[in-house]
Amino acid sequence: MQWNAVGLVHEVLRRSVQPGACCIDATAGRGRDTALLCRLVGAQGRVLAFDIQPEAIAQTQALLEREGLAARAQLIWDSHANIARYAAPESVQSIVFNFGRLPGGDPHIMTQPESSLAAVEAGLQLLLTGGLMALALYYGGENGTAERDALLAYLSGLDSRRFTVLRCDWLNRTGDPPFPVFVRKEPL
Ligand SMILES: C[S@@+](CC[C@H](N)C(=O)[O-])C[C@H]1O[C@@H](n2cnc3c(N)ncnc32)[C@H](O)[C@@H]1O
Protein backbone atom coordinates (compact mmCIF):
# COMPACT_ATOMS: atom_id res chain seq x y z
CA MET A 1 0.00 0.00 0.00
CA GLN A 2 1.20 3.52 -0.76
CA TRP A 3 1.14 5.76 2.29
CA ASN A 4 -0.62 8.70 0.71
CA ALA A 5 -4.25 9.80 0.37
CA VAL A 6 -4.93 7.82 -2.81
CA GLY A 7 -3.12 4.73 -1.48
CA LEU A 8 -5.22 4.70 1.69
CA VAL A 9 -8.44 5.29 -0.25
CA HIS A 10 -7.61 2.39 -2.58
CA GLU A 11 -6.79 0.08 0.32
CA VAL A 12 -10.11 0.80 2.05
CA LEU A 13 -11.98 0.35 -1.25
CA ARG A 14 -10.30 -3.04 -1.81
CA ARG A 15 -11.64 -4.16 1.57
CA SER A 16 -15.13 -2.69 1.07
CA VAL A 17 -16.35 -3.06 -2.50
CA GLN A 18 -18.16 -6.32 -3.25
CA PRO A 19 -18.41 -8.03 -6.65
CA GLY A 20 -21.63 -7.07 -8.41
CA ALA A 21 -21.89 -3.69 -6.66
CA CYS A 22 -22.77 -0.33 -8.18
CA CYS A 23 -20.07 2.29 -7.43
CA ILE A 24 -19.40 5.89 -8.43
CA ASP A 25 -16.17 7.72 -9.24
CA ALA A 26 -17.25 11.36 -8.84
CA THR A 27 -13.98 12.74 -10.29
CA ALA A 28 -12.79 10.46 -13.10
CA GLY A 29 -9.64 12.41 -14.07
CA ARG A 30 -7.15 10.02 -15.63
CA GLY A 31 -9.27 7.03 -14.66
CA ARG A 32 -7.17 5.27 -12.04
CA ASP A 33 -9.93 5.25 -9.43
CA THR A 34 -12.51 4.25 -12.04
CA ALA A 35 -10.32 1.36 -13.16
CA LEU A 36 -9.86 0.13 -9.59
CA LEU A 37 -13.61 0.25 -8.97
CA CYS A 38 -14.25 -1.62 -12.24
CA ARG A 39 -11.86 -4.37 -11.15
CA LEU A 40 -13.47 -4.62 -7.70
CA VAL A 41 -17.10 -4.74 -8.87
CA GLY A 42 -16.25 -7.43 -11.44
CA ALA A 43 -18.11 -8.36 -14.60
CA GLN A 44 -21.53 -8.21 -12.91
CA GLY A 45 -20.95 -4.77 -11.35
CA ARG A 46 -21.37 -1.22 -12.61
CA VAL A 47 -19.32 1.95 -12.20
CA LEU A 48 -20.54 5.46 -13.02
CA ALA A 49 -17.68 7.93 -13.53
CA PHE A 50 -18.17 11.71 -13.74
CA ASP A 51 -15.96 14.50 -15.03
CA ILE A 52 -16.61 17.97 -16.45
CA GLN A 53 -13.59 17.79 -18.79
CA PRO A 54 -13.89 15.86 -22.07
CA GLU A 55 -10.14 15.29 -21.85
CA ALA A 56 -10.59 13.42 -18.57
CA ILE A 57 -13.46 11.35 -19.95
CA ALA A 58 -11.27 10.44 -22.94
CA GLN A 59 -8.30 9.51 -20.74
CA THR A 60 -10.50 7.37 -18.52
CA GLN A 61 -12.09 5.65 -21.52
CA ALA A 62 -8.64 4.91 -22.99
CA LEU A 63 -7.39 3.43 -19.69
CA LEU A 64 -10.48 1.25 -19.29
CA GLU A 65 -10.16 -0.01 -22.87
CA ARG A 66 -6.47 -0.82 -22.39
CA GLU A 67 -7.33 -2.80 -19.26
CA GLY A 68 -10.40 -4.53 -20.75
CA LEU A 69 -12.73 -2.87 -18.23
CA ALA A 70 -14.77 -0.52 -20.43
CA ALA A 71 -17.92 -2.67 -20.43
CA ARG A 72 -18.26 -2.23 -16.64
CA ALA A 73 -18.31 1.59 -16.68
CA GLN A 74 -20.58 4.41 -17.79
CA LEU A 75 -18.58 7.60 -18.29
CA ILE A 76 -20.65 10.73 -17.72
CA TRP A 77 -19.61 14.16 -18.99
CA ASP A 78 -21.41 16.15 -16.32
CA SER A 79 -20.77 17.78 -12.96
CA HIS A 80 -20.89 15.50 -9.95
CA ALA A 81 -23.29 18.08 -8.50
CA ASN A 82 -25.89 16.30 -10.69
CA ILE A 83 -25.02 12.84 -9.37
CA ALA A 84 -28.57 12.17 -8.14
CA ARG A 85 -29.87 12.26 -11.73
CA TYR A 86 -27.96 9.08 -12.52
CA ALA A 87 -28.54 6.69 -9.60
CA ALA A 88 -31.38 5.85 -7.25
CA PRO A 89 -31.27 6.61 -3.52
CA GLU A 90 -29.77 3.79 -1.45
CA SER A 91 -28.39 1.95 -4.49
CA VAL A 92 -24.64 2.66 -4.47
CA GLN A 93 -22.07 0.78 -2.42
CA SER A 94 -19.08 3.12 -2.71
CA ILE A 95 -18.45 6.65 -3.97
CA VAL A 96 -14.96 8.09 -4.49
CA PHE A 97 -13.98 11.75 -4.69
CA ASN A 98 -10.44 12.72 -5.61
CA PHE A 99 -10.64 16.52 -5.50
CA GLY A 100 -8.35 19.04 -7.17
CA ARG A 101 -7.24 19.28 -10.80
CA LEU A 102 -6.61 16.90 -13.68
CA PRO A 103 -2.89 16.02 -13.58
CA GLY A 104 -1.31 17.43 -16.74
CA GLY A 105 -4.56 19.19 -17.68
CA ASP A 106 -5.78 22.80 -17.58
CA PRO A 107 -4.44 24.13 -14.24
CA HIS A 108 -7.38 26.55 -13.98
CA ILE A 109 -10.02 23.82 -13.87
CA MET A 110 -10.37 22.26 -10.46
CA THR A 111 -13.11 21.08 -8.15
CA GLN A 112 -15.02 23.90 -6.46
CA PRO A 113 -16.50 24.19 -2.96
CA GLU A 114 -20.12 24.70 -4.02
CA SER A 115 -20.38 21.81 -6.49
CA SER A 116 -18.24 19.52 -4.33
CA LEU A 117 -20.51 20.12 -1.36
CA ALA A 118 -23.64 19.55 -3.45
CA ALA A 119 -22.17 16.30 -4.77
CA VAL A 120 -21.16 14.97 -1.37
CA GLU A 121 -24.56 15.82 0.09
CA ALA A 122 -26.38 14.13 -2.81
CA GLY A 123 -23.96 11.20 -2.82
CA LEU A 124 -24.71 10.35 0.80
CA GLN A 125 -28.37 9.88 -0.17
CA LEU A 126 -27.35 7.45 -2.91
CA LEU A 127 -25.28 5.24 -0.59
CA LEU A 128 -26.65 1.94 0.59
CA THR A 129 -26.71 1.38 4.33
CA GLY A 130 -23.24 0.06 5.09
CA GLY A 131 -21.92 1.90 2.04
CA LEU A 132 -18.74 3.96 1.94
CA MET A 133 -17.78 7.39 0.66
CA ALA A 134 -14.02 7.96 0.32
CA LEU A 135 -12.68 11.47 -0.24
CA ALA A 136 -9.10 12.58 -0.98
CA LEU A 137 -8.92 16.25 0.03
CA TYR A 138 -6.39 18.57 -1.61
CA TYR A 139 -5.65 22.03 -0.26
CA GLY A 140 -2.92 24.64 -0.21
CA GLY A 141 -1.28 26.32 -3.20
CA GLU A 142 -3.76 27.12 -5.96
CA ASN A 143 -6.36 24.84 -4.37
CA GLY A 144 -6.67 27.19 -1.41
CA THR A 145 -8.52 25.98 1.65
CA ALA A 146 -12.15 26.91 0.92
CA GLU A 147 -13.17 23.51 -0.46
CA ARG A 148 -11.45 21.56 2.32
CA ASP A 149 -12.98 23.79 4.99
CA ALA A 150 -16.49 23.64 3.51
CA LEU A 151 -16.38 19.85 3.23
CA LEU A 152 -14.95 19.31 6.72
CA ALA A 153 -17.56 21.65 8.22
CA TYR A 154 -20.36 19.78 6.45
CA LEU A 155 -19.04 16.31 7.30
CA SER A 156 -18.42 17.26 10.94
CA GLY A 157 -22.09 18.15 11.28
CA LEU A 158 -23.47 14.81 10.04
CA ASP A 159 -25.67 12.90 12.47
CA SER A 160 -23.37 10.36 14.13
CA ARG A 161 -26.26 7.87 14.42
CA ARG A 162 -26.46 7.73 10.61
CA PHE A 163 -22.88 8.38 9.48
CA THR A 164 -19.46 7.54 10.85
CA VAL A 165 -16.84 10.03 9.61
CA LEU A 166 -13.13 9.29 9.85
CA ARG A 167 -10.52 11.91 9.02
CA CYS A 168 -6.90 10.74 8.57
CA ASP A 169 -4.17 13.31 9.20
CA TRP A 170 -0.43 13.27 8.60
CA LEU A 171 1.06 14.54 11.83
CA ASN A 172 4.70 14.95 10.77
CA ARG A 173 4.61 15.63 7.02
CA THR A 174 5.50 19.07 5.75
CA GLY A 175 3.77 21.02 2.99
CA ASP A 176 0.07 20.51 2.39
CA PRO A 177 -0.25 16.76 1.78
CA PRO A 178 -3.72 15.64 0.66
CA PHE A 179 -5.50 13.54 3.24
CA PRO A 180 -8.32 11.01 3.13
CA VAL A 181 -11.72 11.15 4.80
CA PHE A 182 -14.04 8.13 4.96
CA VAL A 183 -17.79 8.21 5.59
CA ARG A 184 -19.73 5.05 6.40
CA LYS A 185 -23.53 5.03 6.28
CA GLU A 186 -24.84 3.26 9.37
CA PRO A 187 -28.16 1.44 9.83
CA LEU A 188 -30.97 3.64 11.16
C1 LIG B 1 -7.52 14.98 -9.06
S1 LIG B 1 -8.44 14.73 -10.54
C2 LIG B 1 -9.12 13.12 -10.31
C3 LIG B 1 -8.12 12.00 -10.42
C4 LIG B 1 -8.74 10.70 -10.83
N1 LIG B 1 -9.69 10.20 -9.87
C5 LIG B 1 -7.75 9.65 -11.24
O1 LIG B 1 -7.81 8.53 -10.71
O2 LIG B 1 -6.92 9.94 -12.10
C6 LIG B 1 -9.87 15.76 -10.30
C7 LIG B 1 -10.85 15.72 -11.46
O3 LIG B 1 -12.07 16.32 -11.03
C8 LIG B 1 -12.66 16.89 -12.16
N2 LIG B 1 -13.73 17.82 -11.77
C9 LIG B 1 -13.62 19.11 -11.42
N3 LIG B 1 -14.84 19.62 -11.12
C10 LIG B 1 -15.73 18.61 -11.32
C11 LIG B 1 -17.14 18.51 -11.19
N4 LIG B 1 -17.89 19.56 -10.79
N5 LIG B 1 -17.73 17.34 -11.48
C12 LIG B 1 -16.98 16.25 -11.89
N6 LIG B 1 -15.64 16.31 -12.01
C13 LIG B 1 -15.02 17.47 -11.73
C14 LIG B 1 -11.49 17.53 -12.89
O4 LIG B 1 -11.81 17.78 -14.24
C15 LIG B 1 -10.39 16.48 -12.69
O5 LIG B 1 -10.30 15.64 -13.80
PDB file of C-alpha atoms and ligand atoms in Angstrom:
ATOM      1  CA  MET A   1       0.000   0.000   0.000  1.00  0.00           C
ATOM      2  CA  GLN A   2       1.200   3.515  -0.762  1.00  0.00           C
ATOM      3  CA  TRP A   3       1.139   5.758   2.286  1.00  0.00           C
ATOM      4  CA  ASN A   4      -0.619   8.703   0.708  1.00  0.00           C
ATOM      5  CA  ALA A   5      -4.246   9.805   0.370  1.00  0.00           C
ATOM      6  CA  VAL A   6      -4.926   7.819  -2.806  1.00  0.00           C
ATOM      7  CA  GLY A   7      -3.119   4.731  -1.481  1.00  0.00           C
ATOM      8  CA  LEU A   8      -5.219   4.701   1.686  1.00  0.00           C
ATOM      9  CA  VAL A   9      -8.438   5.292  -0.254  1.00  0.00           C
ATOM     10  CA  HIS A  10      -7.608   2.388  -2.583  1.00  0.00           C
ATOM     11  CA  GLU A  11      -6.794   0.084   0.321  1.00  0.00           C
ATOM     12  CA  VAL A  12     -10.106   0.796   2.045  1.00  0.00           C
ATOM     13  CA  LEU A  13     -11.984   0.348  -1.252  1.00  0.00           C
ATOM     14  CA  ARG A  14     -10.300  -3.035  -1.808  1.00  0.00           C
ATOM     15  CA  ARG A  15     -11.636  -4.163   1.568  1.00  0.00           C
ATOM     16  CA  SER A  16     -15.125  -2.688   1.074  1.00  0.00           C
ATOM     17  CA  VAL A  17     -16.350  -3.064  -2.499  1.00  0.00           C
ATOM     18  CA  GLN A  18     -18.158  -6.319  -3.253  1.00  0.00           C
ATOM     19  CA  PRO A  19     -18.408  -8.033  -6.653  1.00  0.00           C
ATOM     20  CA  GLY A  20     -21.634  -7.070  -8.410  1.00  0.00           C
ATOM     21  CA  ALA A  21     -21.888  -3.686  -6.665  1.00  0.00           C
ATOM     22  CA  CYS A  22     -22.768  -0.327  -8.180  1.00  0.00           C
ATOM     23  CA  CYS A  23     -20.072   2.294  -7.426  1.00  0.00           C
ATOM     24  CA  ILE A  24     -19.399   5.890  -8.431  1.00  0.00           C
ATOM     25  CA  ASP A  25     -16.172   7.717  -9.238  1.00  0.00           C
ATOM     26  CA  ALA A  26     -17.255  11.356  -8.842  1.00  0.00           C
ATOM     27  CA  THR A  27     -13.978  12.736 -10.293  1.00  0.00           C
ATOM     28  CA  ALA A  28     -12.789  10.459 -13.099  1.00  0.00           C
ATOM     29  CA  GLY A  29      -9.640  12.414 -14.072  1.00  0.00           C
ATOM     30  CA  ARG A  30      -7.146  10.017 -15.631  1.00  0.00           C
ATOM     31  CA  GLY A  31      -9.273   7.033 -14.658  1.00  0.00           C
ATOM     32  CA  ARG A  32      -7.165   5.274 -12.038  1.00  0.00           C
ATOM     33  CA  ASP A  33      -9.935   5.253  -9.426  1.00  0.00           C
ATOM     34  CA  THR A  34     -12.515   4.249 -12.035  1.00  0.00           C
ATOM     35  CA  ALA A  35     -10.318   1.363 -13.161  1.00  0.00           C
ATOM     36  CA  LEU A  36      -9.861   0.130  -9.590  1.00  0.00           C
ATOM     37  CA  LEU A  37     -13.613   0.254  -8.972  1.00  0.00           C
ATOM     38  CA  CYS A  38     -14.253  -1.621 -12.245  1.00  0.00           C
ATOM     39  CA  ARG A  39     -11.862  -4.367 -11.152  1.00  0.00           C
ATOM     40  CA  LEU A  40     -13.470  -4.615  -7.704  1.00  0.00           C
ATOM     41  CA  VAL A  41     -17.100  -4.739  -8.874  1.00  0.00           C
ATOM     42  CA  GLY A  42     -16.246  -7.425 -11.436  1.00  0.00           C
ATOM     43  CA  ALA A  43     -18.108  -8.356 -14.597  1.00  0.00           C
ATOM     44  CA  GLN A  44     -21.531  -8.206 -12.905  1.00  0.00           C
ATOM     45  CA  GLY A  45     -20.947  -4.774 -11.350  1.00  0.00           C
ATOM     46  CA  ARG A  46     -21.365  -1.222 -12.609  1.00  0.00           C
ATOM     47  CA  VAL A  47     -19.319   1.951 -12.205  1.00  0.00           C
ATOM     48  CA  LEU A  48     -20.540   5.463 -13.018  1.00  0.00           C
ATOM     49  CA  ALA A  49     -17.684   7.929 -13.527  1.00  0.00           C
ATOM     50  CA  PHE A  50     -18.168  11.706 -13.745  1.00  0.00           C
ATOM     51  CA  ASP A  51     -15.964  14.502 -15.032  1.00  0.00           C
ATOM     52  CA  ILE A  52     -16.609  17.967 -16.455  1.00  0.00           C
ATOM     53  CA  GLN A  53     -13.588  17.794 -18.789  1.00  0.00           C
ATOM     54  CA  PRO A  54     -13.895  15.856 -22.067  1.00  0.00           C
ATOM     55  CA  GLU A  55     -10.140  15.291 -21.852  1.00  0.00           C
ATOM     56  CA  ALA A  56     -10.588  13.422 -18.574  1.00  0.00           C
ATOM     57  CA  ILE A  57     -13.460  11.346 -19.948  1.00  0.00           C
ATOM     58  CA  ALA A  58     -11.272  10.439 -22.944  1.00  0.00           C
ATOM     59  CA  GLN A  59      -8.298   9.512 -20.744  1.00  0.00           C
ATOM     60  CA  THR A  60     -10.500   7.373 -18.516  1.00  0.00           C
ATOM     61  CA  GLN A  61     -12.087   5.649 -21.522  1.00  0.00           C
ATOM     62  CA  ALA A  62      -8.642   4.910 -22.986  1.00  0.00           C
ATOM     63  CA  LEU A  63      -7.394   3.433 -19.695  1.00  0.00           C
ATOM     64  CA  LEU A  64     -10.475   1.248 -19.293  1.00  0.00           C
ATOM     65  CA  GLU A  65     -10.160  -0.007 -22.872  1.00  0.00           C
ATOM     66  CA  ARG A  66      -6.467  -0.818 -22.386  1.00  0.00           C
ATOM     67  CA  GLU A  67      -7.328  -2.799 -19.264  1.00  0.00           C
ATOM     68  CA  GLY A  68     -10.399  -4.533 -20.748  1.00  0.00           C
ATOM     69  CA  LEU A  69     -12.732  -2.870 -18.235  1.00  0.00           C
ATOM     70  CA  ALA A  70     -14.767  -0.515 -20.431  1.00  0.00           C
ATOM     71  CA  ALA A  71     -17.924  -2.672 -20.426  1.00  0.00           C
ATOM     72  CA  ARG A  72     -18.263  -2.229 -16.644  1.00  0.00           C
ATOM     73  CA  ALA A  73     -18.315   1.587 -16.678  1.00  0.00           C
ATOM     74  CA  GLN A  74     -20.579   4.409 -17.792  1.00  0.00           C
ATOM     75  CA  LEU A  75     -18.577   7.597 -18.295  1.00  0.00           C
ATOM     76  CA  ILE A  76     -20.649  10.726 -17.724  1.00  0.00           C
ATOM     77  CA  TRP A  77     -19.607  14.156 -18.989  1.00  0.00           C
ATOM     78  CA  ASP A  78     -21.410  16.153 -16.316  1.00  0.00           C
ATOM     79  CA  SER A  79     -20.766  17.776 -12.960  1.00  0.00           C
ATOM     80  CA  HIS A  80     -20.888  15.500  -9.949  1.00  0.00           C
ATOM     81  CA  ALA A  81     -23.293  18.078  -8.498  1.00  0.00           C
ATOM     82  CA  ASN A  82     -25.887  16.301 -10.692  1.00  0.00           C
ATOM     83  CA  ILE A  83     -25.018  12.843  -9.368  1.00  0.00           C
ATOM     84  CA  ALA A  84     -28.567  12.173  -8.138  1.00  0.00           C
ATOM     85  CA  ARG A  85     -29.869  12.265 -11.735  1.00  0.00           C
ATOM     86  CA  TYR A  86     -27.956   9.082 -12.518  1.00  0.00           C
ATOM     87  CA  ALA A  87     -28.541   6.693  -9.603  1.00  0.00           C
ATOM     88  CA  ALA A  88     -31.380   5.848  -7.252  1.00  0.00           C
ATOM     89  CA  PRO A  89     -31.272   6.611  -3.522  1.00  0.00           C
ATOM     90  CA  GLU A  90     -29.769   3.792  -1.445  1.00  0.00           C
ATOM     91  CA  SER A  91     -28.390   1.951  -4.488  1.00  0.00           C
ATOM     92  CA  VAL A  92     -24.642   2.661  -4.473  1.00  0.00           C
ATOM     93  CA  GLN A  93     -22.067   0.776  -2.425  1.00  0.00           C
ATOM     94  CA  SER A  94     -19.078   3.125  -2.706  1.00  0.00           C
ATOM     95  CA  ILE A  95     -18.449   6.651  -3.967  1.00  0.00           C
ATOM     96  CA  VAL A  96     -14.964   8.085  -4.486  1.00  0.00           C
ATOM     97  CA  PHE A  97     -13.984  11.754  -4.687  1.00  0.00           C
ATOM     98  CA  ASN A  98     -10.440  12.725  -5.606  1.00  0.00           C
ATOM     99  CA  PHE A  99     -10.639  16.521  -5.499  1.00  0.00           C
ATOM    100  CA  GLY A 100      -8.349  19.042  -7.169  1.00  0.00           C
ATOM    101  CA  ARG A 101      -7.238  19.284 -10.798  1.00  0.00           C
ATOM    102  CA  LEU A 102      -6.613  16.896 -13.677  1.00  0.00           C
ATOM    103  CA  PRO A 103      -2.893  16.019 -13.582  1.00  0.00           C
ATOM    104  CA  GLY A 104      -1.307  17.431 -16.742  1.00  0.00           C
ATOM    105  CA  GLY A 105      -4.564  19.194 -17.683  1.00  0.00           C
ATOM    106  CA  ASP A 106      -5.777  22.797 -17.575  1.00  0.00           C
ATOM    107  CA  PRO A 107      -4.438  24.128 -14.235  1.00  0.00           C
ATOM    108  CA  HIS A 108      -7.377  26.547 -13.982  1.00  0.00           C
ATOM    109  CA  ILE A 109     -10.020  23.816 -13.870  1.00  0.00           C
ATOM    110  CA  MET A 110     -10.371  22.262 -10.459  1.00  0.00           C
ATOM    111  CA  THR A 111     -13.113  21.076  -8.151  1.00  0.00           C
ATOM    112  CA  GLN A 112     -15.020  23.902  -6.465  1.00  0.00           C
ATOM    113  CA  PRO A 113     -16.500  24.186  -2.959  1.00  0.00           C
ATOM    114  CA  GLU A 114     -20.118  24.697  -4.016  1.00  0.00           C
ATOM    115  CA  SER A 115     -20.376  21.810  -6.494  1.00  0.00           C
ATOM    116  CA  SER A 116     -18.235  19.521  -4.326  1.00  0.00           C
ATOM    117  CA  LEU A 117     -20.506  20.125  -1.358  1.00  0.00           C
ATOM    118  CA  ALA A 118     -23.640  19.548  -3.451  1.00  0.00           C
ATOM    119  CA  ALA A 119     -22.167  16.303  -4.775  1.00  0.00           C
ATOM    120  CA  VAL A 120     -21.159  14.969  -1.369  1.00  0.00           C
ATOM    121  CA  GLU A 121     -24.558  15.820   0.087  1.00  0.00           C
ATOM    122  CA  ALA A 122     -26.384  14.127  -2.807  1.00  0.00           C
ATOM    123  CA  GLY A 123     -23.958  11.201  -2.822  1.00  0.00           C
ATOM    124  CA  LEU A 124     -24.706  10.351   0.799  1.00  0.00           C
ATOM    125  CA  GLN A 125     -28.370   9.881  -0.167  1.00  0.00           C
ATOM    126  CA  LEU A 126     -27.350   7.448  -2.910  1.00  0.00           C
ATOM    127  CA  LEU A 127     -25.281   5.244  -0.594  1.00  0.00           C
ATOM    128  CA  LEU A 128     -26.653   1.936   0.595  1.00  0.00           C
ATOM    129  CA  THR A 129     -26.710   1.382   4.335  1.00  0.00           C
ATOM    130  CA  GLY A 130     -23.237   0.056   5.088  1.00  0.00           C
ATOM    131  CA  GLY A 131     -21.923   1.905   2.043  1.00  0.00           C
ATOM    132  CA  LEU A 132     -18.740   3.957   1.942  1.00  0.00           C
ATOM    133  CA  MET A 133     -17.777   7.387   0.656  1.00  0.00           C
ATOM    134  CA  ALA A 134     -14.022   7.959   0.317  1.00  0.00           C
ATOM    135  CA  LEU A 135     -12.685  11.472  -0.241  1.00  0.00           C
ATOM    136  CA  ALA A 136      -9.105  12.579  -0.977  1.00  0.00           C
ATOM    137  CA  LEU A 137      -8.919  16.247   0.033  1.00  0.00           C
ATOM    138  CA  TYR A 138      -6.389  18.570  -1.613  1.00  0.00           C
ATOM    139  CA  TYR A 139      -5.645  22.028  -0.262  1.00  0.00           C
ATOM    140  CA  GLY A 140      -2.916  24.635  -0.209  1.00  0.00           C
ATOM    141  CA  GLY A 141      -1.284  26.318  -3.203  1.00  0.00           C
ATOM    142  CA  GLU A 142      -3.757  27.120  -5.958  1.00  0.00           C
ATOM    143  CA  ASN A 143      -6.364  24.844  -4.369  1.00  0.00           C
ATOM    144  CA  GLY A 144      -6.666  27.189  -1.406  1.00  0.00           C
ATOM    145  CA  THR A 145      -8.523  25.983   1.654  1.00  0.00           C
ATOM    146  CA  ALA A 146     -12.154  26.911   0.922  1.00  0.00           C
ATOM    147  CA  GLU A 147     -13.167  23.506  -0.459  1.00  0.00           C
ATOM    148  CA  ARG A 148     -11.450  21.565   2.321  1.00  0.00           C
ATOM    149  CA  ASP A 149     -12.977  23.791   4.985  1.00  0.00           C
ATOM    150  CA  ALA A 150     -16.491  23.640   3.510  1.00  0.00           C
ATOM    151  CA  LEU A 151     -16.376  19.849   3.234  1.00  0.00           C
ATOM    152  CA  LEU A 152     -14.950  19.313   6.718  1.00  0.00           C
ATOM    153  CA  ALA A 153     -17.558  21.647   8.222  1.00  0.00           C
ATOM    154  CA  TYR A 154     -20.355  19.781   6.454  1.00  0.00           C
ATOM    155  CA  LEU A 155     -19.043  16.306   7.300  1.00  0.00           C
ATOM    156  CA  SER A 156     -18.418  17.258  10.942  1.00  0.00           C
ATOM    157  CA  GLY A 157     -22.093  18.153  11.277  1.00  0.00           C
ATOM    158  CA  LEU A 158     -23.467  14.808  10.035  1.00  0.00           C
ATOM    159  CA  ASP A 159     -25.668  12.903  12.465  1.00  0.00           C
ATOM    160  CA  SER A 160     -23.374  10.356  14.132  1.00  0.00           C
ATOM    161  CA  ARG A 161     -26.257   7.870  14.421  1.00  0.00           C
ATOM    162  CA  ARG A 162     -26.461   7.734  10.610  1.00  0.00           C
ATOM    163  CA  PHE A 163     -22.876   8.382   9.482  1.00  0.00           C
ATOM    164  CA  THR A 164     -19.460   7.542  10.851  1.00  0.00           C
ATOM    165  CA  VAL A 165     -16.844  10.034   9.613  1.00  0.00           C
ATOM    166  CA  LEU A 166     -13.127   9.287   9.848  1.00  0.00           C
ATOM    167  CA  ARG A 167     -10.516  11.912   9.018  1.00  0.00           C
ATOM    168  CA  CYS A 168      -6.899  10.736   8.570  1.00  0.00           C
ATOM    169  CA  ASP A 169      -4.172  13.312   9.202  1.00  0.00           C
ATOM    170  CA  TRP A 170      -0.431  13.271   8.603  1.00  0.00           C
ATOM    171  CA  LEU A 171       1.064  14.538  11.829  1.00  0.00           C
ATOM    172  CA  ASN A 172       4.701  14.947  10.767  1.00  0.00           C
ATOM    173  CA  ARG A 173       4.608  15.629   7.017  1.00  0.00           C
ATOM    174  CA  THR A 174       5.495  19.066   5.754  1.00  0.00           C
ATOM    175  CA  GLY A 175       3.769  21.017   2.988  1.00  0.00           C
ATOM    176  CA  ASP A 176       0.069  20.509   2.392  1.00  0.00           C
ATOM    177  CA  PRO A 177      -0.254  16.765   1.778  1.00  0.00           C
ATOM    178  CA  PRO A 178      -3.716  15.644   0.664  1.00  0.00           C
ATOM    179  CA  PHE A 179      -5.499  13.538   3.244  1.00  0.00           C
ATOM    180  CA  PRO A 180      -8.325  11.006   3.126  1.00  0.00           C
ATOM    181  CA  VAL A 181     -11.717  11.148   4.799  1.00  0.00           C
ATOM    182  CA  PHE A 182     -14.038   8.133   4.962  1.00  0.00           C
ATOM    183  CA  VAL A 183     -17.789   8.205   5.594  1.00  0.00           C
ATOM    184  CA  ARG A 184     -19.727   5.046   6.402  1.00  0.00           C
ATOM    185  CA  LYS A 185     -23.530   5.025   6.279  1.00  0.00           C
ATOM    186  CA  GLU A 186     -24.841   3.263   9.373  1.00  0.00           C
ATOM    187  CA  PRO A 187     -28.156   1.435   9.833  1.00  0.00           C
ATOM    188  CA  LEU A 188     -30.973   3.638  11.160  1.00  0.00           C
TER     189      LEU A 188
HETATM  190  C1  LIG B   1      -7.525  14.981  -9.061  1.00  0.00           C
HETATM  191  S1  LIG B   1      -8.442  14.729 -10.538  1.00  0.00           S
HETATM  192  C2  LIG B   1      -9.123  13.122 -10.306  1.00  0.00           C
HETATM  193  C3  LIG B   1      -8.124  11.999 -10.424  1.00  0.00           C
HETATM  194  C4  LIG B   1      -8.741  10.700 -10.834  1.00  0.00           C
HETATM  195  N1  LIG B   1      -9.692  10.203  -9.869  1.00  0.00           N
HETATM  196  C5  LIG B   1      -7.746   9.646 -11.236  1.00  0.00           C
HETATM  197  O1  LIG B   1      -7.814   8.530 -10.705  1.00  0.00           O
HETATM  198  O2  LIG B   1      -6.925   9.943 -12.098  1.00  0.00           O
HETATM  199  C6  LIG B   1      -9.873  15.758 -10.301  1.00  0.00           C
HETATM  200  C7  LIG B   1     -10.847  15.716 -11.457  1.00  0.00           C
HETATM  201  O3  LIG B   1     -12.069  16.320 -11.033  1.00  0.00           O
HETATM  202  C8  LIG B   1     -12.659  16.891 -12.162  1.00  0.00           C
HETATM  203  N2  LIG B   1     -13.732  17.819 -11.771  1.00  0.00           N
HETATM  204  C9  LIG B   1     -13.624  19.115 -11.416  1.00  0.00           C
HETATM  205  N3  LIG B   1     -14.840  19.623 -11.120  1.00  0.00           N
HETATM  206  C10 LIG B   1     -15.726  18.610 -11.317  1.00  0.00           C
HETATM  207  C11 LIG B   1     -17.141  18.515 -11.191  1.00  0.00           C
HETATM  208  N4  LIG B   1     -17.889  19.563 -10.785  1.00  0.00           N
HETATM  209  N5  LIG B   1     -17.732  17.340 -11.481  1.00  0.00           N
HETATM  210  C12 LIG B   1     -16.981  16.253 -11.888  1.00  0.00           C
HETATM  211  N6  LIG B   1     -15.642  16.310 -12.014  1.00  0.00           N
HETATM  212  C13 LIG B   1     -15.020  17.471 -11.733  1.00  0.00           C
HETATM  213  C14 LIG B   1     -11.492  17.525 -12.888  1.00  0.00           C
HETATM  214  O4  LIG B   1     -11.813  17.783 -14.238  1.00  0.00           O
HETATM  215  C15 LIG B   1     -10.385  16.485 -12.686  1.00  0.00           C
HETATM  216  O5  LIG B   1     -10.299  15.637 -13.801  1.00  0.00           O
END
